[in-house]
Amino acid sequence: MSLNAFITETDIEGDGDGVLDGKTVAVKDNISTEGVPTTCGSRMLEDYEPPYDATVVERLTDAGATIVGKANMDEFGMGTTTETSYFGPTKNPVDEDHVPGGSSGGSAAAVAGGEADLALGSDTGGSVRAPAAFCGVVGIKPTYGLVSRYGLVAYANSLEQIGPIAPTVEEAAELLDVIAGPDENDGTTRAEGADSDYAGAAEGDVDGLTVGVPRELLDGADERVVDRFEAALDDLRAQGAETVDVELPSCEYAVAAYYVIAMSEASSNLARFDGVRYGNSGGFDGNWNETFAESRSEGFGDEVKRRVLLGTYALSAGYHDKYYKQAQEARAWVKQDFDEVFEDVDVVASPTMPVLPPELGESLDDPVQMYLADANTTPVNLANLPAISVPAGEADGLPVGLQLVGPKFGEETIVNAAAAVEA
Ligand code: GLN
């Protein structure tokens, strides 16, 4: 397939009858499917077939969906462009010279390119919202605890959620209705969402809604993106919303804090891929250290190695206080900033991504530049809040996404507001 949106094509048919009857769904390849390869975009798991389905996969098939493929992704979710995949990059269907965003790039490209009606991605620091924005579709990162992570291969547990990607706000909300709600196999899930009707909330009635605008998130953003963002705000005001400037001073530290925490958790989560417990083996030399080193050197790509090394460093004795502990303090500050802002506003708006989709091949040489593109998405994960990315037009033929963040379990509010932007 020309977009390279799928690592494995599948034909897993649901039981029919449910709200997703007749719908095709792409599932990110870090979400477990029983007996079907789940590679996480890594050579390490090229041959791995999970013995069970993720809870979200069960819920999809129970609702009648057909899973048409395991979607391409940055290796273990580590990236913003889908170029770190061992299986090659995915192309952006809007303009194939550009990246689709990441790490759930295959999921968003499949939906935008018409290869699936709907998709699931995972969002640790923006991986549902970034590709949704770059491909001109809708993506939702749910409140931490709304959707079960059982069967999601962990990158950074404390930050991530599985989320829907769809052509419209209502369809994304409907998919969220299907996957949301408590799961006895994931102790971090909450009772919220059990009887949800997010699709019903997609009314676009923003009369009297207060939209907070943290101007500091516009600093350094591409002017073409800022223009589209301002136009979307005009549009919301024309429909009766009020916009007010708010301050989130902690967000200056969000990218740094996010990467320290994400890499630290990753260094621990990825320890199980040693060629013995999980993953392809580089061969046994009679020495565990050499065996593990060989398997991991061969199985992991450069970005994953960089993060495991940096994360191990950040957690090591003597440096723990300097990096990990400071990052946790910054995280607490980000949460507090949002708490204060939500005393005065209903939603917080920003561009989803500060840049337009880069050209293929442009990003890998400069990882720090790539990390900085996550400036507006990572604060949301640090604070465990819900957010949606909704298309806000195009600049130079490339999609721009608007991000709306809500208070905890405020999915209905952001879905409603996003429907107004869409209209
Ligand atoms: N781009 C971010 C990272 O590389 C977010 C990825 C994600 O949400 N999985 O960590």
CSV table of C-alpha atoms and ligand atoms in Angstrom, one decimal:
chain,number,residue,atom,x,y,z
A,1,MET,CA,0.0,0.0,0.0
A,2,SER,CA,1.4,3.3,-1.1
A,3,LEU,CA,1.0,5.2,2.2
A,4,ASN,CA,2.6,2.4,4.3
A,5,ALA,CA,-0.1,2.9,6.9
A,6,PHE,CA,-0.2,-0.7,8.0
A,7,ILE,CA,2.5,-3.0,9.3
A,8,THR,CA,0.1,-6.0,9.1
A,9,GLU,CA,-3.2,-6.1,7.2
A,10,THR,CA,-5.9,-8.1,9.0
A,11,ASP,CA,-9.5,-9.1,8.6
A,12,ILE,CA,-10.7,-9.5,12.2
A,13,GLU,CA,-14.4,-9.4,12.1
A,14,GLY,CA,-16.6,-8.3,15.0
A,15,ASP,CA,-19.8,-9.9,16.1
A,16,GLY,CA,-22.0,-7.4,14.3
A,17,ASP,CA,-25.0,-5.7,15.7
A,18,GLY,CA,-23.2,-3.0,17.7
A,19,VAL,CA,-22.7,0.7,16.9
A,20,LEU,CA,-19.6,-0.1,14.9
A,21,ASP,CA,-21.3,-2.7,12.7
A,22,GLY,CA,-19.9,-2.4,9.2
A,23,LYS,CA,-17.1,0.0,10.3
A,24,THR,CA,-13.5,-0.7,9.5
A,25,VAL,CA,-10.9,0.2,12.1
A,26,ALA,CA,-7.1,0.4,12.1
A,27,VAL,CA,-5.4,-0.4,15.4
A,28,LYS,CA,-2.0,0.9,16.3
A,29,ASP,CA,0.6,-1.8,16.4
A,30,ASN,CA,1.3,-1.4,20.1
A,31,ILE,CA,-2.2,-2.6,21.0
A,32,SER,CA,-2.3,-6.4,21.5
A,33,THR,CA,-4.3,-8.6,19.1
A,34,GLU,CA,-4.4,-12.3,19.9
A,35,GLY,CA,-2.4,-14.4,17.5
A,36,VAL,CA,-1.8,-11.4,15.2
A,37,PRO,CA,1.6,-9.7,15.1
A,38,THR,CA,2.0,-6.7,17.4
A,39,THR,CA,5.4,-5.3,16.6
A,40,CYS,CA,5.3,-1.8,18.2
A,41,GLY,CA,7.1,-0.7,15.0
A,42,SER,CA,10.2,-2.5,16.2
A,43,ARG,CA,12.5,-5.2,14.8
A,44,MET,CA,12.6,-6.5,18.4
A,45,LEU,CA,9.0,-7.6,18.2
A,46,GLU,CA,8.9,-8.5,14.5
A,47,ASP,CA,7.7,-12.0,15.3
A,48,TYR,CA,5.7,-11.4,18.4
A,49,GLU,CA,2.1,-12.5,18.5
A,50,PRO,CA,0.3,-11.8,21.8
A,51,PRO,CA,-1.7,-14.6,23.5
A,52,TYR,CA,-4.6,-12.2,24.3
A,53,ASP,CA,-6.5,-9.2,23.0
A,54,ALA,CA,-6.3,-5.8,24.6
A,55,THR,CA,-9.5,-4.7,26.3
A,56,VAL,CA,-10.1,-2.0,23.6
A,57,VAL,CA,-9.8,-4.6,20.9
A,58,GLU,CA,-12.5,-6.8,22.6
A,59,ARG,CA,-14.7,-3.7,22.9
A,60,LEU,CA,-14.2,-2.9,19.2
A,61,THR,CA,-15.2,-6.4,18.0
A,62,ASP,CA,-18.0,-6.6,20.5
A,63,ALA,CA,-19.4,-3.4,18.9
A,64,GLY,CA,-19.3,-5.0,15.5
A,65,ALA,CA,-16.1,-3.4,14.0
A,66,THR,CA,-13.8,-5.1,11.6
A,67,ILE,CA,-10.1,-4.6,12.3
A,68,VAL,CA,-8.5,-4.1,8.9
A,69,GLY,CA,-4.9,-3.7,10.0
A,70,LYS,CA,-2.2,-3.0,12.6
A,71,ALA,CA,-1.1,0.5,12.0
A,72,ASN,CA,2.4,1.7,11.5
A,73,MET,CA,4.0,3.8,14.3
A,74,ASP,CA,7.2,5.2,15.6
A,75,GLU,CA,9.2,2.5,17.3
A,76,PHE,CA,7.5,1.9,20.7
A,77,GLY,CA,5.8,5.2,20.3
A,78,MET,CA,9.0,7.2,20.4
A,79,GLY,CA,8.7,9.9,17.8
A,80,THR,CA,6.5,12.6,16.3
A,81,THR,CA,6.7,11.6,12.6
A,82,THR,CA,6.4,7.8,12.3
A,83,GLU,CA,9.9,7.8,10.8
A,84,THR,CA,11.5,5.8,13.6
A,85,SER,CA,9.4,2.7,12.6
A,86,TYR,CA,11.5,-0.3,11.6
A,87,PHE,CA,9.0,-0.9,8.9
A,88,GLY,CA,9.6,2.4,7.1
A,89,PRO,CA,7.8,5.7,7.3
A,90,THR,CA,4.2,6.3,6.6
A,91,LYS,CA,3.3,9.0,4.1
A,92,ASN,CA,0.8,11.9,4.8
A,93,PRO,CA,-2.2,11.3,2.5
A,94,VAL,CA,-2.8,15.0,2.2
A,95,ASP,CA,0.7,15.5,0.7
A,96,GLU,CA,2.9,12.4,0.3
A,97,ASP,CA,6.1,14.3,0.6
A,98,HIS,CA,5.3,15.1,4.2
A,99,VAL,CA,5.2,13.1,7.4
A,100,PRO,CA,1.8,12.1,8.8
A,101,GLY,CA,2.9,13.0,12.4
A,102,GLY,CA,3.4,10.4,15.1
A,103,SER,CA,3.7,8.3,16.8
A,104,SER,CA,0.3,7.0,15.6
A,105,GLY,CA,1.0,8.1,12.1
A,106,GLY,CA,-0.3,4.9,10.4
A,107,SER,CA,-3.6,5.2,12.3
A,108,ALA,CA,-4.2,8.8,11.2
A,109,ALA,CA,-3.0,8.2,7.7
A,110,ALA,CA,-5.3,5.2,7.3
A,111,VAL,CA,-8.3,7.3,8.3
A,112,ALA,CA,-7.3,10.4,6.2
A,113,GLY,CA,-6.4,8.2,3.2
A,114,GLY,CA,-9.7,6.3,3.3
A,115,GLU,CA,-8.0,3.0,4.2
A,116,ALA,CA,-10.1,2.6,7.4
A,117,ASP,CA,-13.2,4.4,8.7
A,118,LEU,CA,-11.8,4.8,12.2
A,119,ALA,CA,-8.6,4.2,14.1
A,120,LEU,CA,-7.1,3.7,17.5
A,121,GLY,CA,-3.8,5.3,18.5
A,122,SER,CA,-2.0,5.8,21.8
A,123,ASP,CA,-1.0,9.2,23.2
A,124,THR,CA,1.9,9.4,25.7
A,125,GLY,CA,2.9,13.0,24.8
A,126,GLY,CA,0.7,13.8,21.8
A,127,SER,CA,0.8,10.7,19.6
A,128,VAL,CA,-2.9,10.7,18.8
A,129,ARG,CA,-3.3,14.5,18.5
A,130,ALA,CA,-0.1,15.2,16.5
A,131,PRO,CA,-0.9,12.8,13.6
A,132,ALA,CA,-4.6,13.8,13.7
A,133,ALA,CA,-3.5,17.5,13.3
A,134,PHE,CA,-1.0,16.7,10.5
A,135,CYS,CA,-3.4,14.5,8.5
A,136,GLY,CA,-6.5,16.8,8.9
A,137,VAL,CA,-8.6,14.4,11.0
A,138,VAL,CA,-9.9,14.4,14.6
A,139,GLY,CA,-8.1,12.7,17.5
A,140,ILE,CA,-8.9,12.5,21.2
A,141,LYS,CA,-6.5,11.9,24.1
A,142,PRO,CA,-8.8,10.8,26.9
A,143,THR,CA,-8.5,11.7,30.6
A,144,TYR,CA,-6.0,9.3,32.3
A,145,GLY,CA,-8.1,6.4,33.6
A,146,LEU,CA,-11.0,6.7,31.2
A,147,VAL,CA,-9.8,4.0,28.8
A,148,SER,CA,-8.2,0.7,29.7
A,149,ARG,CA,-4.5,0.2,28.9
A,150,TYR,CA,-4.7,-3.5,29.4
A,151,GLY,CA,-2.9,-5.0,26.4
A,152,LEU,CA,-1.2,-1.7,25.4
A,153,VAL,CA,2.5,-2.3,25.3
A,154,ALA,CA,3.8,0.3,27.8
A,155,TYR,CA,6.1,3.1,26.8
A,156,ALA,CA,5.4,5.5,29.8
A,157,ASN,CA,2.5,4.2,31.8
A,158,SER,CA,1.9,7.3,33.9
A,159,LEU,CA,1.3,9.4,30.8
A,160,GLU,CA,-0.4,7.4,28.2
A,161,GLN,CA,-4.0,6.6,27.1
A,162,ILE,CA,-5.4,4.9,24.0
A,163,GLY,CA,-7.5,7.3,22.0
A,164,PRO,CA,-9.8,7.4,18.9
A,165,ILE,CA,-9.0,9.0,15.5
A,166,ALA,CA,-11.8,9.7,13.0
A,167,PRO,CA,-12.8,11.9,10.1
A,168,THR,CA,-15.3,13.8,12.3
A,169,VAL,CA,-15.8,14.9,15.9
A,170,GLU,CA,-19.0,12.8,16.3
A,171,GLU,CA,-17.4,9.6,14.9
A,172,ALA,CA,-14.3,10.1,17.2
A,173,ALA,CA,-16.7,10.6,20.1
A,174,GLU,CA,-18.7,7.5,19.2
A,175,LEU,CA,-15.5,5.4,19.1
A,176,LEU,CA,-14.6,6.8,22.5
A,177,ASP,CA,-18.0,5.7,23.8
A,178,VAL,CA,-17.1,2.2,22.7
A,179,ILE,CA,-13.7,2.0,24.4
A,180,ALA,CA,-14.3,4.1,27.5
A,181,GLY,CA,-15.2,2.8,30.9
A,182,PRO,CA,-13.7,0.7,33.8
A,183,ASP,CA,-11.9,-2.5,33.2
A,184,GLU,CA,-11.1,-5.0,36.0
A,185,ASN,CA,-7.8,-5.7,34.2
A,186,ASP,CA,-6.5,-2.1,34.5
A,187,GLY,CA,-6.6,-0.8,38.1
A,188,THR,CA,-6.1,2.7,36.9
A,189,THR,CA,-9.4,2.9,35.2
A,190,ARG,CA,-12.3,4.8,36.8
A,191,ALA,CA,-16.0,4.4,36.9
A,192,GLU,CA,-16.5,7.4,34.7
A,193,GLY,CA,-17.4,6.6,31.1
A,194,ALA,CA,-19.3,3.4,31.8
A,195,ASP,CA,-22.5,4.8,30.4
A,196,SER,CA,-21.0,7.6,28.3
A,197,ASP,CA,-22.7,9.4,25.5
A,198,TYR,CA,-19.8,11.5,24.0
A,199,ALA,CA,-21.3,11.2,20.5
A,200,GLY,CA,-24.4,12.9,21.8
A,201,ALA,CA,-22.3,15.7,23.2
A,202,ALA,CA,-21.1,16.7,19.7
A,203,GLU,CA,-23.6,19.5,19.3
A,204,GLY,CA,-21.3,22.5,18.7
A,205,ASP,CA,-23.3,24.7,21.0
A,206,VAL,CA,-20.6,27.1,22.3
A,207,ASP,CA,-22.9,30.0,23.2
A,208,GLY,CA,-21.6,31.2,26.6
A,209,LEU,CA,-18.6,28.9,26.6
A,210,THR,CA,-15.4,30.4,27.9
A,211,VAL,CA,-12.2,29.6,26.0
A,212,GLY,CA,-8.9,30.2,27.7
A,213,VAL,CA,-6.0,31.1,25.4
A,214,PRO,CA,-2.5,30.6,26.9
A,215,ARG,CA,-0.6,33.1,24.7
A,216,GLU,CA,2.8,31.7,25.8
A,217,LEU,CA,2.0,28.5,23.8
A,218,LEU,CA,2.1,30.6,20.6
A,219,ASP,CA,5.6,31.8,21.2
A,220,GLY,CA,7.9,30.4,18.5
A,221,ALA,CA,5.0,28.8,16.5
A,222,ASP,CA,5.0,29.0,12.7
A,223,GLU,CA,3.0,32.1,11.7
A,224,ARG,CA,0.9,30.2,9.2
A,225,VAL,CA,-0.2,28.0,12.1
A,226,VAL,CA,-0.9,31.0,14.3
A,227,ASP,CA,-3.0,32.6,11.5
A,228,ARG,CA,-5.2,29.5,11.3
A,229,PHE,CA,-5.5,29.4,15.1
A,230,GLU,CA,-6.6,33.0,15.3
A,231,ALA,CA,-9.2,32.4,12.6
A,232,ALA,CA,-10.6,29.4,14.6
A,233,LEU,CA,-10.9,31.6,17.6
A,234,ASP,CA,-12.8,34.3,15.6
A,235,ASP,CA,-15.1,31.5,14.4
A,236,LEU,CA,-15.8,30.4,18.0
A,237,ARG,CA,-16.5,34.0,19.1
A,238,ALA,CA,-18.8,34.4,16.1
A,239,GLN,CA,-20.8,31.4,17.5
A,240,GLY,CA,-21.1,33.0,20.9
A,241,ALA,CA,-18.0,31.8,22.8
A,242,GLU,CA,-15.9,34.2,24.8
A,243,THR,CA,-12.1,34.0,24.6
A,244,VAL,CA,-9.9,35.2,27.5
A,245,ASP,CA,-6.1,35.1,27.8
A,246,VAL,CA,-4.8,32.8,30.5
A,247,GLU,CA,-1.4,32.0,31.8
A,248,LEU,CA,0.3,28.6,32.1
A,249,PRO,CA,3.8,29.6,33.0
A,250,SER,CA,4.8,26.0,33.9
A,251,CYS,CA,4.4,24.9,30.3
A,252,GLU,CA,7.8,26.4,29.5
A,253,TYR,CA,9.2,23.3,31.4
A,254,ALA,CA,6.7,20.8,30.1
A,255,VAL,CA,8.8,19.3,27.2
A,256,ALA,CA,11.9,18.9,29.4
A,257,ALA,CA,9.9,17.4,32.2
A,258,TYR,CA,7.9,15.1,29.8
A,259,TYR,CA,11.1,13.7,28.2
A,260,VAL,CA,12.8,13.0,31.5
A,261,ILE,CA,9.7,11.2,32.8
A,262,ALA,CA,8.9,9.4,29.6
A,263,MET,CA,12.5,8.2,29.0
A,264,SER,CA,12.8,7.1,32.7
A,265,GLU,CA,9.6,5.0,32.5
A,266,ALA,CA,10.7,3.7,29.1
A,267,SER,CA,14.0,2.6,30.4
A,268,SER,CA,12.2,0.4,32.9
A,269,ASN,CA,9.4,-0.8,30.7
A,270,LEU,CA,11.7,-1.8,27.9
A,271,ALA,CA,13.9,-3.9,30.1
A,272,ARG,CA,11.8,-6.9,29.4
A,273,PHE,CA,12.8,-6.9,25.8
A,274,ASP,CA,16.0,-8.9,26.1
A,275,GLY,CA,15.5,-11.8,23.6
A,276,VAL,CA,14.7,-14.2,26.5
A,277,ARG,CA,11.5,-12.9,28.2
A,278,TYR,CA,10.3,-11.0,25.1
A,279,GLY,CA,11.7,-10.1,21.8
A,280,ASN,CA,13.9,-11.5,19.1
A,281,SER,CA,17.2,-13.0,20.3
A,282,GLY,CA,20.6,-12.0,18.9
A,283,GLY,CA,21.8,-15.5,19.8
A,284,PHE,CA,23.2,-17.0,23.0
A,285,ASP,CA,26.9,-16.7,23.8
A,286,GLY,CA,26.9,-18.4,27.1
A,287,ASN,CA,27.0,-15.1,28.9
A,288,TRP,CA,23.8,-13.3,29.9
A,289,ASN,CA,25.2,-9.8,29.6
A,290,GLU,CA,26.4,-10.5,26.1
A,291,THR,CA,23.2,-12.2,25.1
A,292,PHE,CA,21.1,-9.3,26.4
A,293,ALA,CA,23.4,-6.7,24.9
A,294,GLU,CA,23.4,-8.4,21.5
A,295,SER,CA,19.6,-8.8,21.4
A,296,ARG,CA,19.0,-5.3,22.4
A,297,SER,CA,21.7,-3.8,20.1
A,298,GLU,CA,20.2,-5.6,17.2
A,299,GLY,CA,16.5,-5.3,18.1
A,300,PHE,CA,16.2,-1.6,18.9
A,301,GLY,CA,16.6,1.4,16.6
A,302,ASP,CA,18.7,4.5,17.4
A,303,GLU,CA,15.9,6.6,19.0
A,304,VAL,CA,14.9,3.8,21.3
A,305,LYS,CA,18.5,3.3,22.4
A,306,ARG,CA,19.0,7.0,23.0
A,307,ARG,CA,15.9,7.1,25.3
A,308,VAL,CA,16.7,3.9,27.2
A,309,LEU,CA,20.2,5.3,27.8
A,310,LEU,CA,19.1,8.7,28.8
A,311,GLY,CA,16.3,7.3,31.0
A,312,THR,CA,18.6,5.0,32.8
A,313,TYR,CA,21.0,7.9,33.4
A,314,ALA,CA,18.2,10.1,34.7
A,315,LEU,CA,17.2,7.4,37.3
A,316,SER,CA,20.6,6.4,38.4
A,317,ALA,CA,21.9,7.0,41.9
A,318,GLY,CA,23.3,10.5,42.2
A,319,TYR,CA,21.3,11.9,39.3
A,320,HIS,CA,17.8,10.9,40.4
A,321,ASP,CA,17.2,14.1,42.4
A,322,LYS,CA,18.7,16.3,39.7
A,323,TYR,CA,16.6,15.0,36.8
A,324,TYR,CA,13.7,12.6,37.7
A,325,LYS,CA,12.7,14.3,40.9
A,326,GLN,CA,12.8,17.8,39.4
A,327,ALA,CA,10.8,16.6,36.4
A,328,GLN,CA,8.1,15.3,38.9
A,329,GLU,CA,8.0,18.7,40.6
A,330,ALA,CA,7.6,20.4,37.2
A,331,ARG,CA,4.8,17.9,36.5
A,332,ALA,CA,3.0,18.9,39.7
A,333,TRP,CA,3.3,22.5,38.8
A,334,VAL,CA,1.8,21.9,35.3
A,335,LYS,CA,-1.2,20.2,37.0
A,336,GLN,CA,-1.6,23.1,39.4
A,337,ASP,CA,-1.5,25.7,36.6
A,338,PHE,CA,-4.3,23.9,34.8
A,339,ASP,CA,-6.4,23.5,37.9
A,340,GLU,CA,-6.2,27.2,38.5
A,341,VAL,CA,-7.0,28.1,34.8
A,342,PHE,CA,-10.0,25.7,34.9
A,343,GLU,CA,-11.5,27.7,37.8
A,344,ASP,CA,-12.1,30.5,35.2
A,345,VAL,CA,-12.6,28.8,31.8
A,346,ASP,CA,-14.4,25.8,30.3
A,347,VAL,CA,-11.7,24.8,27.8
A,348,VAL,CA,-8.1,25.8,26.9
A,349,ALA,CA,-7.3,26.3,23.2
A,350,SER,CA,-4.0,26.2,21.4
A,351,PRO,CA,-2.6,25.0,18.1
A,352,THR,CA,-2.1,21.3,18.4
A,353,MET,CA,1.3,21.5,16.8
A,354,PRO,CA,3.4,24.6,16.6
A,355,VAL,CA,4.6,23.6,13.1
A,356,LEU,CA,3.2,22.3,9.8
A,357,PRO,CA,4.0,18.7,8.9
A,358,PRO,CA,7.7,18.5,8.1
A,359,GLU,CA,8.9,16.9,4.9
A,360,LEU,CA,9.8,13.2,5.0
A,361,GLY,CA,13.4,12.9,6.1
A,362,GLU,CA,13.7,16.3,7.6
A,363,SER,CA,13.3,15.5,11.3
A,364,LEU,CA,15.5,12.6,12.3
A,365,ASP,CA,18.8,14.4,12.4
A,366,ASP,CA,17.7,16.8,15.1
A,367,PRO,CA,15.9,15.0,17.9
A,368,VAL,CA,15.7,18.1,20.1
A,369,GLN,CA,13.9,20.0,17.4
A,370,MET,CA,11.5,17.1,17.1
A,371,TYR,CA,11.0,17.0,20.9
A,372,LEU,CA,10.2,20.7,20.9
A,373,ALA,CA,7.3,20.1,18.4
A,374,ASP,CA,5.5,18.5,21.4
A,375,ALA,CA,5.4,21.8,23.4
A,376,ASN,CA,1.6,22.1,23.3
A,377,THR,CA,0.6,18.4,23.6
A,378,THR,CA,2.9,17.2,26.5
A,379,PRO,CA,1.5,19.5,29.2
A,380,VAL,CA,-1.8,17.7,28.8
A,381,ASN,CA,-0.3,14.3,29.5
A,382,LEU,CA,1.7,15.6,32.4
A,383,ALA,CA,-1.6,16.9,33.9
A,384,ASN,CA,-3.6,13.7,32.9
A,385,LEU,CA,-6.3,15.8,31.2
A,386,PRO,CA,-8.5,15.2,28.1
A,387,ALA,CA,-7.8,17.0,24.8
A,388,ILE,CA,-9.0,16.9,21.3
A,389,SER,CA,-7.4,17.9,18.0
A,390,VAL,CA,-9.8,19.2,15.4
A,391,PRO,CA,-9.0,20.4,11.9
A,392,ALA,CA,-8.7,24.2,11.6
A,393,GLY,CA,-8.1,24.6,7.9
A,394,GLU,CA,-4.9,24.4,5.9
A,395,ALA,CA,-1.9,26.5,5.3
A,396,ASP,CA,0.1,26.0,2.1
A,397,GLY,CA,-1.9,22.9,1.4
A,398,LEU,CA,-1.1,21.3,4.7
A,399,PRO,CA,-3.5,20.7,7.6
A,400,VAL,CA,-3.5,22.7,10.8
A,401,GLY,CA,-5.0,21.3,14.0
A,402,LEU,CA,-6.7,23.1,16.9
A,403,GLN,CA,-6.3,21.6,20.3
A,404,LEU,CA,-9.0,22.0,23.0
A,405,VAL,CA,-8.1,20.8,26.5
A,406,GLY,CA,-10.7,20.2,29.2
A,407,PRO,CA,-10.7,19.5,32.9
A,408,LYS,CA,-10.5,15.9,34.2
A,409,PHE,CA,-13.3,13.8,32.6
A,410,GLY,CA,-14.5,16.9,30.7
A,411,GLU,CA,-14.6,14.9,27.4
A,412,GLU,CA,-18.2,16.1,26.7
A,413,THR,CA,-17.2,19.8,26.9
A,414,ILE,CA,-14.3,19.4,24.5
A,415,VAL,CA,-16.3,17.3,22.1
A,416,ASN,CA,-19.1,19.9,22.1
A,417,ALA,CA,-16.6,22.8,21.5
A,418,ALA,CA,-14.7,20.9,18.8
A,419,ALA,CA,-18.0,20.3,16.9
A,420,ALA,CA,-18.4,24.0,16.7
A,421,VAL,CA,-14.9,24.5,15.2
A,422,GLU,CA,-15.7,21.7,12.7
A,423,ALA,CA,-18.9,23.4,11.7
B,1,GLN,N1,6.5,12.6,20.5
B,1,GLN,C1,6.4,12.2,21.8
B,1,GLN,C2,7.5,11.2,22.1
B,1,GLN,O1,8.2,10.9,21.3
B,1,GLN,C3,5.1,11.6,22.1
B,1,GLN,C4,5.0,10.2,21.7
B,1,GLN,C5,3.7,9.5,22.1
B,1,GLN,O2,2.7,10.1,22.5
B,1,GLN,N2,3.7,8.2,22.1
B,1,GLN,O3,7.6,10.7,23.2
